[in-house]
């Protein structure tokens, strides 16, 4: 059974409007989660805001947002002042503009959501918007209040639905030239390229979600299962520390050894 939608509202393009529902495309519900406990009593530990100077607890009604302008000097903002600059509507995805589908690089993508029609009557309008974007190879850009913040979002047609991606803010993505700019623009030896390409070919396989399983999660579940049964889990030996890599002077020899090793493993 598909999870219940966590957001319901309207998709709007000019005068075309249709009711939609949205559900996060990813989930961490199956992840092992821990609570912090008092080891002496077994009771849960709760967090509480305290005054940094007096050390006394702060009532929720006395909590305000503060923007630091100097040492121990803050501009205080009330919740209604912050809310006043947010979007008027938090329930309408009004598509402001469209851009070529491949013009937004992956680094701007934040969190994906499934967007679906929420009423059979509005399904035709939803389908028209979706198919028009697909046929023009474009994605829609809008703004929406989600997770208590106003966010830029991208609407991407996908199969019979639409993927709504929240996008990172402009000041959240660092300029790649600050990191890649000092790398020399030199072309590698063609012979090296041939060997590396062969190594890639030998390791190429169809994509499957099994490639990104979480082994730590499985081990934690084993420990929890053992503790539920009242027995101690046999401690696994720690992996030996990796030997420091020797200085590889001849890249050609290293690649040939790698390819030979790959071939032997496949024959086993």
PDB file of C-alpha atoms in Angstrom:
ATOM      1  CA  UNK A   1       0.000   0.000   0.000  1.00  0.00           C
ATOM      2  CA  UNK A   2       1.333   3.419  -0.979  1.00  0.00           C
ATOM      3  CA  UNK A   3       2.021   5.791   1.928  1.00  0.00           C
ATOM      4  CA  UNK A   4      -0.499   8.531   2.636  1.00  0.00           C
ATOM      5  CA  UNK A   5       0.185  11.950   1.163  1.00  0.00           C
ATOM      6  CA  UNK A   6       1.617  14.519   3.538  1.00  0.00           C
ATOM      7  CA  UNK A   7       0.562  17.575   1.486  1.00  0.00           C
ATOM      8  CA  UNK A   8      -2.567  18.402  -0.492  1.00  0.00           C
ATOM      9  CA  UNK A   9      -3.184  21.521  -2.554  1.00  0.00           C
ATOM     10  CA  UNK A  10      -3.429  22.749  -6.132  1.00  0.00           C
ATOM     11  CA  UNK A  11      -1.251  22.746  -9.236  1.00  0.00           C
ATOM     12  CA  UNK A  12      -1.810  25.944 -11.206  1.00  0.00           C
ATOM     13  CA  UNK A  13      -0.664  27.075 -14.638  1.00  0.00           C
ATOM     14  CA  UNK A  14      -2.234  30.379 -15.644  1.00  0.00           C
ATOM     15  CA  UNK A  15      -6.004  29.681 -15.509  1.00  0.00           C
ATOM     16  CA  UNK A  16      -5.611  25.885 -15.433  1.00  0.00           C
ATOM     17  CA  UNK A  17      -5.888  24.475 -11.898  1.00  0.00           C
ATOM     18  CA  UNK A  18      -6.174  20.949 -10.541  1.00  0.00           C
ATOM     19  CA  UNK A  19      -6.087  19.410  -7.051  1.00  0.00           C
ATOM     20  CA  UNK A  20      -2.917  17.425  -6.322  1.00  0.00           C
ATOM     21  CA  UNK A  21      -1.379  15.389  -3.522  1.00  0.00           C
ATOM     22  CA  UNK A  22       2.303  15.086  -2.682  1.00  0.00           C
ATOM     23  CA  UNK A  23       4.300  12.371  -0.946  1.00  0.00           C
ATOM     24  CA  UNK A  24       8.068  12.241  -0.276  1.00  0.00           C
ATOM     25  CA  UNK A  25       9.722   9.933  -2.811  1.00  0.00           C
ATOM     26  CA  UNK A  26      12.230   8.741  -0.219  1.00  0.00           C
ATOM     27  CA  UNK A  27      11.750   7.369   3.278  1.00  0.00           C
ATOM     28  CA  UNK A  28      13.875   6.697   6.337  1.00  0.00           C
ATOM     29  CA  UNK A  29      11.120   4.960   8.303  1.00  0.00           C
ATOM     30  CA  UNK A  30      12.912   1.626   8.061  1.00  0.00           C
ATOM     31  CA  UNK A  31      16.155   3.020   9.440  1.00  0.00           C
ATOM     32  CA  UNK A  32      17.217   2.012  12.935  1.00  0.00           C
ATOM     33  CA  UNK A  33      16.578   4.953  15.239  1.00  0.00           C
ATOM     34  CA  UNK A  34      17.803   5.426  18.781  1.00  0.00           C
ATOM     35  CA  UNK A  35      16.550   7.440  21.736  1.00  0.00           C
ATOM     36  CA  UNK A  36      18.921   8.811  24.339  1.00  0.00           C
ATOM     37  CA  UNK A  37      18.310   7.190  27.724  1.00  0.00           C
ATOM     38  CA  UNK A  38      19.511   7.615  31.268  1.00  0.00           C
ATOM     39  CA  UNK A  39      21.696   4.527  31.720  1.00  0.00           C
ATOM     40  CA  UNK A  40      20.944   4.449  35.479  1.00  0.00           C
ATOM     41  CA  UNK A  41      17.130   4.574  35.234  1.00  0.00           C
ATOM     42  CA  UNK A  42      16.383   3.507  31.671  1.00  0.00           C
ATOM     43  CA  UNK A  43      14.213   6.607  31.243  1.00  0.00           C
ATOM     44  CA  UNK A  44      14.311   8.754  28.128  1.00  0.00           C
ATOM     45  CA  UNK A  45      16.288  11.982  28.232  1.00  0.00           C
ATOM     46  CA  UNK A  46      14.452  15.105  27.011  1.00  0.00           C
ATOM     47  CA  UNK A  47      16.076  18.197  25.558  1.00  0.00           C
ATOM     48  CA  UNK A  48      15.332  21.657  26.883  1.00  0.00           C
ATOM     49  CA  UNK A  49      16.422  25.178  26.001  1.00  0.00           C
ATOM     50  CA  UNK A  50      18.291  26.951  28.794  1.00  0.00           C
ATOM     51  CA  UNK A  51      19.550  30.507  29.084  1.00  0.00           C
ATOM     52  CA  UNK A  52      23.257  30.483  28.182  1.00  0.00           C
ATOM     53  CA  UNK A  53      24.060  33.001  30.941  1.00  0.00           C
ATOM     54  CA  UNK A  54      21.676  32.236  33.806  1.00  0.00           C
ATOM     55  CA  UNK A  55      21.438  28.500  33.112  1.00  0.00           C
ATOM     56  CA  UNK A  56      17.684  28.612  33.787  1.00  0.00           C
ATOM     57  CA  UNK A  57      15.136  26.866  31.512  1.00  0.00           C
ATOM     58  CA  UNK A  58      13.406  29.112  28.959  1.00  0.00           C
ATOM     59  CA  UNK A  59       9.617  28.927  28.539  1.00  0.00           C
ATOM     60  CA  UNK A  60       8.441  28.227  24.999  1.00  0.00           C
ATOM     61  CA  UNK A  61       6.529  31.543  24.948  1.00  0.00           C
ATOM     62  CA  UNK A  62       9.784  33.406  25.623  1.00  0.00           C
ATOM     63  CA  UNK A  63      11.684  31.857  22.702  1.00  0.00           C
ATOM     64  CA  UNK A  64      12.319  34.226  19.761  1.00  0.00           C
ATOM     65  CA  UNK A  65      14.520  34.136  16.682  1.00  0.00           C
ATOM     66  CA  UNK A  66      17.652  36.272  16.799  1.00  0.00           C
ATOM     67  CA  UNK A  67      20.000  37.457  14.032  1.00  0.00           C
ATOM     68  CA  UNK A  68      23.533  38.064  15.306  1.00  0.00           C
ATOM     69  CA  UNK A  69      24.990  41.443  14.316  1.00  0.00           C
ATOM     70  CA  UNK A  70      27.885  41.508  16.775  1.00  0.00           C
ATOM     71  CA  UNK A  71      29.311  39.731  19.793  1.00  0.00           C
ATOM     72  CA  UNK A  72      26.421  39.094  22.205  1.00  0.00           C
ATOM     73  CA  UNK A  73      24.322  41.493  20.122  1.00  0.00           C
ATOM     74  CA  UNK A  74      21.211  40.230  18.318  1.00  0.00           C
ATOM     75  CA  UNK A  75      18.266  41.613  16.368  1.00  0.00           C
ATOM     76  CA  UNK A  76      15.130  39.825  17.645  1.00  0.00           C
ATOM     77  CA  UNK A  77      12.374  38.802  15.222  1.00  0.00           C
ATOM     78  CA  UNK A  78       8.907  37.668  16.256  1.00  0.00           C
ATOM     79  CA  UNK A  79       7.242  34.723  14.495  1.00  0.00           C
ATOM     80  CA  UNK A  80       4.617  36.977  12.893  1.00  0.00           C
ATOM     81  CA  UNK A  81       7.353  39.204  11.425  1.00  0.00           C
ATOM     82  CA  UNK A  82       9.008  36.194   9.805  1.00  0.00           C
ATOM     83  CA  UNK A  83       5.664  34.830   8.598  1.00  0.00           C
ATOM     84  CA  UNK A  84       4.831  38.177   6.972  1.00  0.00           C
ATOM     85  CA  UNK A  85       7.547  37.744   4.317  1.00  0.00           C
ATOM     86  CA  UNK A  86       6.488  34.208   3.376  1.00  0.00           C
ATOM     87  CA  UNK A  87       4.273  33.278   0.441  1.00  0.00           C
ATOM     88  CA  UNK A  88       0.618  34.195   0.807  1.00  0.00           C
ATOM     89  CA  UNK A  89      -0.509  30.704  -0.121  1.00  0.00           C
ATOM     90  CA  UNK A  90       1.138  27.547   1.116  1.00  0.00           C
ATOM     91  CA  UNK A  91      -1.247  25.274  -0.782  1.00  0.00           C
ATOM     92  CA  UNK A  92      -0.829  26.297  -4.409  1.00  0.00           C
ATOM     93  CA  UNK A  93       1.991  25.292  -6.743  1.00  0.00           C
ATOM     94  CA  UNK A  94       1.779  28.156  -9.221  1.00  0.00           C
ATOM     95  CA  UNK A  95       4.211  27.429 -12.076  1.00  0.00           C
ATOM     96  CA  UNK A  96       6.040  30.716 -12.698  1.00  0.00           C
ATOM     97  CA  UNK A  97       8.251  29.665 -15.598  1.00  0.00           C
ATOM     98  CA  UNK A  98       9.733  26.779 -17.553  1.00  0.00           C
ATOM     99  CA  UNK A  99      13.363  25.978 -18.321  1.00  0.00           C
ATOM    100  CA  UNK A 100      15.058  23.314 -20.500  1.00  0.00           C
ATOM    101  CA  UNK A 101      15.067  19.998 -18.673  1.00  0.00           C
ATOM    102  CA  UNK A 102      18.837  19.547 -18.814  1.00  0.00           C
ATOM    103  CA  UNK A 103      19.702  23.118 -17.779  1.00  0.00           C
ATOM    104  CA  UNK A 104      19.426  22.478 -14.030  1.00  0.00           C
ATOM    105  CA  UNK A 105      22.401  20.447 -12.854  1.00  0.00           C
ATOM    106  CA  UNK A 106      21.967  17.667 -10.310  1.00  0.00           C
ATOM    107  CA  UNK A 107      23.854  19.615  -7.643  1.00  0.00           C
ATOM    108  CA  UNK A 108      20.826  21.918  -7.249  1.00  0.00           C
ATOM    109  CA  UNK A 109      18.463  19.012  -6.574  1.00  0.00           C
ATOM    110  CA  UNK A 110      17.525  18.586  -2.922  1.00  0.00           C
ATOM    111  CA  UNK A 111      14.607  16.288  -2.020  1.00  0.00           C
ATOM    112  CA  UNK A 112      12.245  14.451  -4.425  1.00  0.00           C
ATOM    113  CA  UNK A 113       8.477  14.110  -3.991  1.00  0.00           C
ATOM    114  CA  UNK A 114       5.784  12.302  -5.964  1.00  0.00           C
ATOM    115  CA  UNK A 115       3.054  14.657  -7.201  1.00  0.00           C
ATOM    116  CA  UNK A 116      -0.229  13.029  -8.281  1.00  0.00           C
ATOM    117  CA  UNK A 117      -3.747  14.207  -9.173  1.00  0.00           C
ATOM    118  CA  UNK A 118      -6.034  14.198  -6.141  1.00  0.00           C
ATOM    119  CA  UNK A 119      -9.370  14.224  -7.943  1.00  0.00           C
ATOM    120  CA  UNK A 120     -10.548  12.324 -11.041  1.00  0.00           C
ATOM    121  CA  UNK A 121     -12.075  15.539 -12.391  1.00  0.00           C
ATOM    122  CA  UNK A 122      -8.712  17.322 -12.326  1.00  0.00           C
ATOM    123  CA  UNK A 123      -6.755  14.409 -13.789  1.00  0.00           C
ATOM    124  CA  UNK A 124      -7.079  15.705 -17.353  1.00  0.00           C
ATOM    125  CA  UNK A 125      -5.597  19.103 -16.437  1.00  0.00           C
ATOM    126  CA  UNK A 126      -2.775  17.359 -14.568  1.00  0.00           C
ATOM    127  CA  UNK A 127      -2.049  15.119 -17.567  1.00  0.00           C
ATOM    128  CA  UNK A 128      -2.018  18.047 -19.995  1.00  0.00           C
ATOM    129  CA  UNK A 129       0.532  19.970 -17.907  1.00  0.00           C
ATOM    130  CA  UNK A 130       2.670  16.834 -17.453  1.00  0.00           C
ATOM    131  CA  UNK A 131       2.607  15.798 -21.125  1.00  0.00           C
ATOM    132  CA  UNK A 132       3.223  19.338 -22.375  1.00  0.00           C
ATOM    133  CA  UNK A 133       6.397  19.551 -20.279  1.00  0.00           C
ATOM    134  CA  UNK A 134       7.511  16.144 -21.533  1.00  0.00           C
ATOM    135  CA  UNK A 135       6.917  17.031 -25.189  1.00  0.00           C
ATOM    136  CA  UNK A 136       8.803  20.332 -24.891  1.00  0.00           C
ATOM    137  CA  UNK A 137      11.569  18.748 -22.782  1.00  0.00           C
ATOM    138  CA  UNK A 138      11.081  21.381 -20.094  1.00  0.00           C
ATOM    139  CA  UNK A 139      10.549  21.447 -16.319  1.00  0.00           C
ATOM    140  CA  UNK A 140       8.419  23.871 -14.344  1.00  0.00           C
ATOM    141  CA  UNK A 141       9.749  26.244 -11.685  1.00  0.00           C
ATOM    142  CA  UNK A 142       7.648  27.431  -8.766  1.00  0.00           C
ATOM    143  CA  UNK A 143       7.886  28.408  -5.102  1.00  0.00           C
ATOM    144  CA  UNK A 144       6.199  26.676  -2.208  1.00  0.00           C
ATOM    145  CA  UNK A 145       6.215  26.694   1.581  1.00  0.00           C
ATOM    146  CA  UNK A 146       7.450  23.254   2.672  1.00  0.00           C
ATOM    147  CA  UNK A 147       9.044  22.039   5.873  1.00  0.00           C
ATOM    148  CA  UNK A 148       8.383  25.495   7.379  1.00  0.00           C
ATOM    149  CA  UNK A 149      10.434  27.300   4.752  1.00  0.00           C
ATOM    150  CA  UNK A 150       9.720  28.899   1.431  1.00  0.00           C
ATOM    151  CA  UNK A 151      11.480  26.852  -1.225  1.00  0.00           C
ATOM    152  CA  UNK A 152      12.053  26.941  -4.939  1.00  0.00           C
ATOM    153  CA  UNK A 153      10.771  23.727  -6.528  1.00  0.00           C
ATOM    154  CA  UNK A 154      11.160  22.032  -9.883  1.00  0.00           C
ATOM    155  CA  UNK A 155       8.397  19.955 -11.484  1.00  0.00           C
ATOM    156  CA  UNK A 156       9.681  17.154 -13.708  1.00  0.00           C
ATOM    157  CA  UNK A 157       7.335  14.899 -15.737  1.00  0.00           C
ATOM    158  CA  UNK A 158       7.979  11.238 -14.970  1.00  0.00           C
ATOM    159  CA  UNK A 159       5.932   8.383 -16.421  1.00  0.00           C
ATOM    160  CA  UNK A 160       2.273   9.041 -15.454  1.00  0.00           C
ATOM    161  CA  UNK A 161       3.144  11.445 -12.651  1.00  0.00           C
ATOM    162  CA  UNK A 162       5.326  14.421 -11.797  1.00  0.00           C
ATOM    163  CA  UNK A 163       8.422  14.515  -9.601  1.00  0.00           C
ATOM    164  CA  UNK A 164       8.571  17.670  -7.515  1.00  0.00           C
ATOM    165  CA  UNK A 165      12.140  18.438  -6.442  1.00  0.00           C
ATOM    166  CA  UNK A 166      12.897  21.010  -3.788  1.00  0.00           C
ATOM    167  CA  UNK A 167      15.918  22.984  -5.008  1.00  0.00           C
ATOM    168  CA  UNK A 168      18.856  24.226  -2.994  1.00  0.00           C
ATOM    169  CA  UNK A 169      19.164  27.963  -2.455  1.00  0.00           C
ATOM    170  CA  UNK A 170      21.724  29.851  -4.518  1.00  0.00           C
ATOM    171  CA  UNK A 171      23.983  30.480  -1.503  1.00  0.00           C
ATOM    172  CA  UNK A 172      24.007  26.770  -0.575  1.00  0.00           C
ATOM    173  CA  UNK A 173      25.927  25.560  -3.623  1.00  0.00           C
ATOM    174  CA  UNK A 174      29.637  26.346  -3.629  1.00  0.00           C
ATOM    175  CA  UNK A 175      31.382  27.496  -6.770  1.00  0.00           C
ATOM    176  CA  UNK A 176      33.123  24.465  -8.301  1.00  0.00           C
ATOM    177  CA  UNK A 177      35.885  26.645  -9.764  1.00  0.00           C
ATOM    178  CA  UNK A 178      37.131  27.273  -6.208  1.00  0.00           C
ATOM    179  CA  UNK A 179      37.971  23.571  -6.011  1.00  0.00           C
ATOM    180  CA  UNK A 180      38.595  22.396  -9.580  1.00  0.00           C
ATOM    181  CA  UNK A 181      40.305  25.530 -10.861  1.00  0.00           C
ATOM    182  CA  UNK A 182      43.832  24.470  -9.868  1.00  0.00           C
ATOM    183  CA  UNK A 183      43.633  21.039 -11.525  1.00  0.00           C
ATOM    184  CA  UNK A 184      45.810  21.005 -14.626  1.00  0.00           C
ATOM    185  CA  UNK A 185      44.005  20.795 -17.961  1.00  0.00           C
ATOM    186  CA  UNK A 186      46.142  18.019 -19.403  1.00  0.00           C
ATOM    187  CA  UNK A 187      45.157  14.982 -21.456  1.00  0.00           C
ATOM    188  CA  UNK A 188      46.274  11.582 -20.143  1.00  0.00           C
ATOM    189  CA  UNK A 189      48.355   9.123 -22.109  1.00  0.00           C
ATOM    190  CA  UNK A 190      46.090   7.300 -24.660  1.00  0.00           C
ATOM    191  CA  UNK A 191      47.555   3.954 -23.546  1.00  0.00           C
ATOM    192  CA  UNK A 192      46.505   4.674 -19.951  1.00  0.00           C
ATOM    193  CA  UNK A 193      43.045   5.658 -21.155  1.00  0.00           C
ATOM    194  CA  UNK A 194      42.733   2.341 -22.993  1.00  0.00           C
ATOM    195  CA  UNK A 195      43.605   0.354 -19.874  1.00  0.00           C
ATOM    196  CA  UNK A 196      41.280   2.352 -17.599  1.00  0.00           C
ATOM    197  CA  UNK A 197      38.445   2.007 -20.127  1.00  0.00           C
ATOM    198  CA  UNK A 198      38.990  -1.753 -20.144  1.00  0.00           C
ATOM    199  CA  UNK A 199      38.902  -1.800 -16.336  1.00  0.00           C
ATOM    200  CA  UNK A 200      35.619   0.143 -16.387  1.00  0.00           C
ATOM    201  CA  UNK A 201      34.141  -2.256 -18.955  1.00  0.00           C
ATOM    202  CA  UNK A 202      35.008  -5.231 -16.748  1.00  0.00           C
ATOM    203  CA  UNK A 203      33.275  -3.624 -13.763  1.00  0.00           C
ATOM    204  CA  UNK A 204      30.182  -2.385 -15.610  1.00  0.00           C
ATOM    205  CA  UNK A 205      26.917  -4.084 -14.650  1.00  0.00           C
ATOM    206  CA  UNK A 206      23.185  -3.233 -14.788  1.00  0.00           C
ATOM    207  CA  UNK A 207      22.092  -0.862 -12.036  1.00  0.00           C
ATOM    208  CA  UNK A 208      20.277  -2.410  -9.064  1.00  0.00           C
ATOM    209  CA  UNK A 209      19.316  -0.999  -5.673  1.00  0.00           C
ATOM    210  CA  UNK A 210      21.316  -3.860  -4.103  1.00  0.00           C
ATOM    211  CA  UNK A 211      24.451  -1.903  -5.013  1.00  0.00           C
ATOM    212  CA  UNK A 212      23.654   0.618  -2.298  1.00  0.00           C
ATOM    213  CA  UNK A 213      22.452  -1.606   0.535  1.00  0.00           C
ATOM    214  CA  UNK A 214      23.299  -0.393   4.034  1.00  0.00           C
ATOM    215  CA  UNK A 215      25.445  -3.078   5.728  1.00  0.00           C
ATOM    216  CA  UNK A 216      25.607  -1.107   8.991  1.00  0.00           C
ATOM    217  CA  UNK A 217      21.791  -1.210   9.210  1.00  0.00           C
ATOM    218  CA  UNK A 218      21.781  -5.010   8.879  1.00  0.00           C
ATOM    219  CA  UNK A 219      24.441  -5.416  11.566  1.00  0.00           C
ATOM    220  CA  UNK A 220      22.551  -3.128  13.957  1.00  0.00           C
ATOM    221  CA  UNK A 221      19.378  -5.163  13.425  1.00  0.00           C
ATOM    222  CA  UNK A 222      21.345  -8.350  14.230  1.00  0.00           C
ATOM    223  CA  UNK A 223      22.540  -6.822  17.509  1.00  0.00           C
ATOM    224  CA  UNK A 224      19.017  -5.670  18.424  1.00  0.00           C
ATOM    225  CA  UNK A 225      17.533  -9.080  17.608  1.00  0.00           C
ATOM    226  CA  UNK A 226      20.121 -10.804  19.785  1.00  0.00           C
ATOM    227  CA  UNK A 227      19.436  -8.453  22.708  1.00  0.00           C
ATOM    228  CA  UNK A 228      15.679  -9.069  22.402  1.00  0.00           C
ATOM    229  CA  UNK A 229      16.355 -12.772  22.879  1.00  0.00           C
ATOM    230  CA  UNK A 230      18.482 -12.017  25.924  1.00  0.00           C
ATOM    231  CA  UNK A 231      21.727 -13.251  24.505  1.00  0.00           C
ATOM    232  CA  UNK A 232      24.918 -11.513  23.641  1.00  0.00           C
ATOM    233  CA  UNK A 233      25.865 -11.346  20.026  1.00  0.00           C
ATOM    234  CA  UNK A 234      29.244 -12.795  19.202  1.00  0.00           C
ATOM    235  CA  UNK A 235      31.542  -9.871  18.560  1.00  0.00           C
ATOM    236  CA  UNK A 236      32.799  -9.739  15.024  1.00  0.00           C
ATOM    237  CA  UNK A 237      36.548  -9.396  14.623  1.00  0.00           C
ATOM    238  CA  UNK A 238      37.590  -5.924  13.624  1.00  0.00           C
ATOM    239  CA  UNK A 239      38.944  -5.719  10.097  1.00  0.00           C
ATOM    240  CA  UNK A 240      42.674  -5.430   9.923  1.00  0.00           C
ATOM    241  CA  UNK A 241      43.970  -1.951   9.361  1.00  0.00           C
ATOM    242  CA  UNK A 242      44.568  -1.306   5.712  1.00  0.00           C
ATOM    243  CA  UNK A 243      48.158  -1.323   4.660  1.00  0.00           C
ATOM    244  CA  UNK A 244      49.280   2.120   3.580  1.00  0.00           C
ATOM    245  CA  UNK A 245      49.427   2.270  -0.192  1.00  0.00           C
ATOM    246  CA  UNK A 246      52.906   2.220  -1.540  1.00  0.00           C
ATOM    247  CA  UNK A 247      53.945   5.018  -3.840  1.00  0.00           C
ATOM    248  CA  UNK A 248      52.864   3.866  -7.286  1.00  0.00           C
ATOM    249  CA  UNK A 249      55.433   5.188  -9.677  1.00  0.00           C
ATOM    250  CA  UNK A 250      54.381   3.277 -12.761  1.00  0.00           C
ATOM    251  CA  UNK A 251      50.635   3.756 -13.366  1.00  0.00           C
ATOM    252  CA  UNK A 252      50.771   1.468 -16.406  1.00  0.00           C
ATOM    253  CA  UNK A 253      51.982  -1.491 -14.312  1.00  0.00           C
ATOM    254  CA  UNK A 254      49.352  -0.811 -11.641  1.00  0.00           C
ATOM    255  CA  UNK A 255      46.563  -0.805 -14.234  1.00  0.00           C
ATOM    256  CA  UNK A 256      47.782  -4.001 -15.865  1.00  0.00           C
ATOM    257  CA  UNK A 257      47.885  -5.719 -12.452  1.00  0.00           C
ATOM    258  CA  UNK A 258      44.364  -4.463 -11.735  1.00  0.00           C
ATOM    259  CA  UNK A 259      43.004  -5.824 -15.019  1.00  0.00           C
ATOM    260  CA  UNK A 260      44.727  -9.152 -14.412  1.00  0.00           C
ATOM    261  CA  UNK A 261      43.204  -9.335 -10.942  1.00  0.00           C
ATOM    262  CA  UNK A 262      39.730  -8.579 -12.305  1.00  0.00           C
ATOM    263  CA  UNK A 263      40.090 -11.354 -14.871  1.00  0.00           C
ATOM    264  CA  UNK A 264      41.112 -13.929 -12.249  1.00  0.00           C
ATOM    265  CA  UNK A 265      38.157 -13.014 -10.005  1.00  0.00           C
ATOM    266  CA  UNK A 266      35.683 -13.468 -12.869  1.00  0.00           C
ATOM    267  CA  UNK A 267      37.078 -16.928 -13.690  1.00  0.00           C
ATOM    268  CA  UNK A 268      36.579 -18.130 -10.097  1.00  0.00           C
TER     269      UNK A 268
END
